[in-house]
Short mmCIF file of C-alpha atoms in Angstrom, two decimals:
data_model
loop_
_atom_site.label_atom_id
_atom_site.label_comp_id
_atom_site.label_asym_id
_atom_site.label_seq_id
_atom_site.Cartn_x
_atom_site.Cartn_y
_atom_site.Cartn_z
CA MET J 1 -166.79 -2.07 58.99
CA SER J 2 -167.86 -2.63 55.44
CA GLY J 3 -167.77 1.11 54.85
CA ALA J 4 -164.17 1.32 55.96
CA ILE J 5 -163.22 -1.49 53.70
CA TYR J 6 -165.00 0.18 50.84
CA SER J 7 -163.18 3.41 51.49
CA ARG J 8 -159.78 1.66 51.37
CA VAL J 9 -160.78 -0.02 48.13
CA ARG J 10 -161.57 3.33 46.58
CA LEU J 11 -158.29 4.84 47.76
CA PHE J 12 -156.18 2.07 46.30
CA PRO J 13 -156.71 3.04 42.66
CA LEU J 14 -155.94 6.60 43.55
CA LEU J 15 -152.67 5.54 45.14
CA ILE J 16 -151.79 3.56 42.05
CA LEU J 17 -152.61 6.52 39.83
CA PHE J 18 -150.52 8.81 41.98
CA ALA J 19 -147.59 6.39 41.88
CA LEU J 20 -147.79 6.14 38.10
CA ALA J 21 -147.91 9.88 37.82
CA ALA J 22 -144.85 10.20 40.03
CA LEU J 23 -142.95 7.64 37.99
CA GLY J 24 -143.90 9.41 34.77
CA LEU J 25 -142.68 12.72 36.05
CA ARG J 26 -139.39 11.15 37.20
CA GLY J 27 -138.91 9.53 33.77
CA VAL J 28 -139.57 12.82 32.03
CA SER J 29 -137.08 14.52 34.33
CA LEU J 30 -134.41 11.90 33.66
CA TYR J 31 -134.95 12.05 29.89
CA ALA J 32 -134.77 15.82 29.93
CA GLY J 33 -131.54 15.73 31.96
CA TYR J 34 -130.01 13.24 29.53
CA ASP J 35 -130.93 15.41 26.55
CA LEU J 36 -129.44 18.40 28.29
CA MET J 37 -126.13 16.59 28.92
CA VAL J 38 -125.96 15.42 25.31
CA ALA J 39 -126.61 18.92 24.06
CA VAL J 40 -123.92 20.41 26.30
CA ALA J 41 -121.35 17.82 25.13
CA GLN J 42 -122.22 18.49 21.49
CA ASP J 43 -121.85 22.22 22.05
CA GLU J 44 -118.39 21.73 23.61
CA ASN J 45 -117.20 19.51 20.73
CA GLN J 46 -118.48 21.99 18.18
CA ALA J 47 -116.69 24.82 19.98
CA GLN J 48 -113.39 22.87 19.97
CA GLU J 49 -113.73 22.09 16.26
CA ASP J 50 -114.48 25.73 15.48
CA THR J 51 -111.41 26.84 17.48
CA ALA J 52 -109.08 24.35 15.73
CA GLN J 53 -110.39 25.36 12.31
CA ALA J 54 -109.91 29.02 13.12
CA GLU J 55 -106.31 28.39 14.26
CA GLY J 56 -105.60 26.39 11.10
CA ASP J 57 -106.98 29.17 8.94
CA ASN J 58 -104.87 31.74 10.77
CA ALA J 59 -101.71 29.62 10.42
CA GLY J 60 -102.35 29.18 6.73
CA ALA J 61 -102.92 32.89 6.32
CA ASP J 62 -99.71 33.74 8.26
CA ASP J 63 -97.48 31.29 6.28
CA PRO J 64 -98.55 31.27 2.61
CA ALA J 65 -95.26 29.56 1.60
CA THR J 66 -96.17 26.57 3.71
CA THR J 67 -99.58 26.41 2.14
CA THR J 68 -98.11 26.78 -1.33
CA ALA J 69 -95.43 24.16 -0.64
CA ALA J 70 -97.97 21.76 0.71
CA ALA J 71 -100.24 22.34 -2.23
CA ALA J 72 -97.42 22.22 -4.84
CA PRO J 73 -96.88 18.86 -6.51
CA PRO J 74 -93.51 17.04 -6.00
CA PRO J 75 -90.80 17.92 -8.55
CA ILE J 76 -90.28 15.50 -11.40
CA ILE J 77 -86.70 14.12 -11.62
CA GLY J 78 -85.71 13.99 -15.28
CA LEU J 79 -82.85 12.31 -17.17
CA PRO J 80 -79.38 14.02 -17.45
CA SER J 81 -78.98 16.47 -20.28
CA THR J 82 -76.67 15.93 -23.25
CA GLN J 83 -74.01 18.24 -21.81
CA GLU J 84 -74.13 16.43 -18.49
CA MET J 85 -73.74 13.09 -20.24
CA GLU J 86 -70.75 14.42 -22.21
CA LEU J 87 -69.17 15.73 -19.01
CA ILE J 88 -69.68 12.37 -17.29
CA THR J 89 -68.14 10.60 -20.28
CA GLN J 90 -65.14 12.94 -20.30
CA LEU J 91 -64.57 12.49 -16.57
CA ARG J 92 -64.79 8.73 -16.93
CA GLN J 93 -62.31 8.77 -19.82
CA ARG J 94 -59.99 11.03 -17.82
CA ARG J 95 -60.10 8.62 -14.90
CA GLN J 96 -59.28 5.70 -17.19
CA ASP J 97 -56.36 7.65 -18.67
CA LEU J 98 -55.02 8.44 -15.20
CA GLU J 99 -55.33 4.81 -14.14
CA ALA J 100 -53.49 3.69 -17.29
CA ARG J 101 -50.77 6.29 -16.65
CA GLU J 102 -50.44 5.11 -13.06
CA GLN J 103 -50.05 1.51 -14.21
CA GLN J 104 -47.43 2.59 -16.75
CA LEU J 105 -45.48 4.47 -14.09
CA ASP J 106 -45.64 1.47 -11.76
CA LEU J 107 -44.32 -0.74 -14.56
CA GLN J 108 -41.50 1.70 -15.31
CA GLU J 109 -40.64 1.85 -11.62
CA GLN J 110 -40.48 -1.92 -11.46
CA LEU J 111 -38.29 -2.02 -14.58
CA LEU J 112 -35.98 0.63 -13.15
CA ALA J 113 -35.75 -1.24 -9.87
CA SER J 114 -34.96 -4.45 -11.74
CA THR J 115 -32.39 -2.66 -13.92
CA GLU J 116 -30.83 -1.03 -10.88
CA LYS J 117 -30.56 -4.40 -9.19
CA ARG J 118 -28.88 -5.90 -12.26
CA ILE J 119 -26.48 -2.96 -12.42
CA ASN J 120 -25.64 -3.30 -8.74
CA ASP J 121 -25.09 -7.01 -9.17
CA LYS J 122 -22.88 -6.30 -12.19
CA ILE J 123 -20.89 -3.75 -10.20
CA VAL J 124 -20.36 -6.30 -7.45
CA GLN J 125 -19.21 -8.85 -10.02
CA LEU J 126 -16.81 -6.33 -11.59
CA GLN J 127 -15.42 -5.43 -8.19
CA GLU J 128 -14.84 -9.10 -7.43
CA LEU J 129 -13.22 -9.53 -10.85
CA GLU J 130 -11.01 -6.52 -10.20
CA VAL J 131 -9.86 -8.05 -6.94
CA GLN J 132 -9.04 -11.30 -8.73
CA ILE J 133 -7.16 -9.47 -11.50
CA LYS J 134 -5.11 -7.49 -9.00
CA LYS J 135 -4.32 -10.68 -7.17
CA HIS J 136 -3.14 -12.36 -10.38
CA LEU J 137 -1.12 -9.27 -11.32
CA ARG J 138 0.66 -9.35 -8.00
CA LEU J 139 1.43 -13.02 -8.52
CA PHE J 140 2.70 -12.31 -12.05
CA GLU J 141 4.87 -9.46 -10.83
CA GLU J 142 6.32 -11.65 -8.12
CA VAL J 143 7.13 -14.37 -10.65
CA GLU J 144 8.59 -11.82 -13.07
CA GLU J 145 10.74 -10.31 -10.34
CA LYS J 146 12.08 -13.71 -9.45
CA GLN J 147 12.86 -14.47 -13.09
CA LEU J 148 14.61 -11.13 -13.61
CA ASP J 149 16.62 -11.58 -10.43
CA ALA J 150 17.71 -14.99 -11.66
CA ILE J 151 18.79 -13.59 -15.06
CA VAL J 152 20.64 -10.71 -13.37
CA GLU J 153 22.51 -13.18 -11.24
CA VAL J 154 23.52 -15.13 -14.36
CA TYR J 155 24.84 -12.04 -16.20
CA GLU J 156 26.70 -10.79 -13.15
CA LYS J 157 28.51 -14.13 -12.87
CA MET J 158 29.49 -14.15 -16.55
CA LYS J 159 32.58 -12.43 -17.89
CA PRO J 160 31.69 -9.03 -19.39
CA LYS J 161 33.05 -9.89 -22.86
CA ASP J 162 30.96 -13.10 -22.92
CA ALA J 163 27.83 -11.47 -21.50
CA ALA J 164 27.87 -8.39 -23.81
CA PRO J 165 26.91 -10.16 -27.13
CA ARG J 166 24.07 -12.04 -25.47
CA PHE J 167 22.90 -8.88 -23.67
CA GLU J 168 22.77 -6.90 -26.93
CA ALA J 169 20.45 -9.55 -28.44
CA LEU J 170 17.78 -8.88 -25.79
CA ALA J 171 14.90 -6.46 -26.26
CA LEU J 172 15.60 -2.88 -25.17
CA GLN J 173 13.03 -2.93 -22.33
CA THR J 174 14.46 -6.23 -21.06
CA GLN J 175 17.94 -4.67 -21.08
CA VAL J 176 16.58 -1.77 -19.02
CA ASP J 177 14.86 -4.11 -16.53
CA LEU J 178 18.06 -6.13 -16.07
CA VAL J 179 20.44 -3.16 -15.85
CA THR J 180 18.30 -1.45 -13.21
CA ARG J 181 18.66 -4.57 -11.04
CA MET J 182 22.42 -5.11 -11.59
CA LYS J 183 25.22 -3.67 -9.55
CA PRO J 184 26.68 -0.45 -11.03
CA ALA J 185 30.17 -1.99 -11.43
CA LYS J 186 28.75 -4.95 -13.37
CA VAL J 187 26.76 -2.61 -15.60
CA ALA J 188 29.84 -0.51 -16.40
CA ALA J 189 31.93 -3.57 -17.32
CA LEU J 190 29.07 -4.94 -19.45
CA MET J 191 28.54 -1.70 -21.38
CA GLU J 192 32.30 -1.39 -22.06
CA ASN J 193 32.14 -4.66 -24.01
CA MET J 194 28.96 -3.68 -25.91
CA SER J 195 29.03 -1.93 -29.29
CA PRO J 196 29.10 1.86 -28.98
CA GLN J 197 25.75 2.17 -30.80
CA LYS J 198 23.96 -0.39 -28.55
CA ALA J 199 25.50 1.16 -25.45
CA SER J 200 24.34 4.65 -26.53
CA ILE J 201 20.78 3.48 -27.17
CA LEU J 202 20.65 1.75 -23.77
CA THR J 203 22.02 4.84 -22.03
CA THR J 204 19.40 7.08 -23.66
CA GLU J 205 16.59 4.72 -22.69
CA LEU J 206 17.81 4.54 -19.12
CA ALA J 207 17.89 8.33 -18.88
CA THR J 208 14.39 8.58 -20.31
CA GLN J 209 12.82 6.02 -17.99
CA VAL J 210 14.51 7.18 -14.81
CA GLN J 211 11.84 8.68 -12.56
CA PRO J 212 12.61 11.74 -10.43
CA PRO J 213 12.92 11.02 -6.73
CA ASN J 214 9.90 11.44 -4.51
CA PHE J 215 9.99 14.77 -2.68
CA ASP J 216 8.87 13.24 0.59
CA GLU J 217 11.54 10.57 0.33
CA VAL J 218 14.21 13.16 -0.41
CA ARG J 219 13.07 15.31 2.51
CA GLY J 220 12.93 12.30 4.80
CA GLY J 221 16.40 11.20 3.69
CA GLY J 222 17.76 14.70 4.27
CA ARG J 223 16.74 14.53 7.88
#
């Protein structure tokens, strides 16, 4: 009985030692596996970096202009040259001249429009004045006709020997106006009592002022 117990006591340390050994081996295995995974991941990353660098080098070698453009510094924007400044000044002056010319033309157009309006207004006023003058002339002619008719009536009622001296004292144009309105028989009797010289002058004036008949009137009368 005591021997069996002793044997178990001796086996217990061995079991502990065996368990520790097993744990140590498992830890070594796990550590080795972890190192292996890390190494594989590093190798993959390095391979990807090498591939990207190789592609970048090839692209740079295929397109040197891109490399040169990327490496070239940005251009420096300078101030305009003297000729450019002169051209800008000339263009600006030309624009100002054109604007001034445009304003001048607008002013002239306004003045012409205003002048045209005044002229049109003046024409309207003159036309209205012409209408008024013609109206007054017609009234004057009507009054004159009435006065001449009244004088003609007076001379026709007078005796020829009494009317002749007074008739000779009138102006020649008045004599013509009266004679042309008197009856032919009254005119003949009046001129018989006038002086031969006065009668001759009146006859000549009447012949001079007599207008030829209108052709249309003559043709219409002939029908």
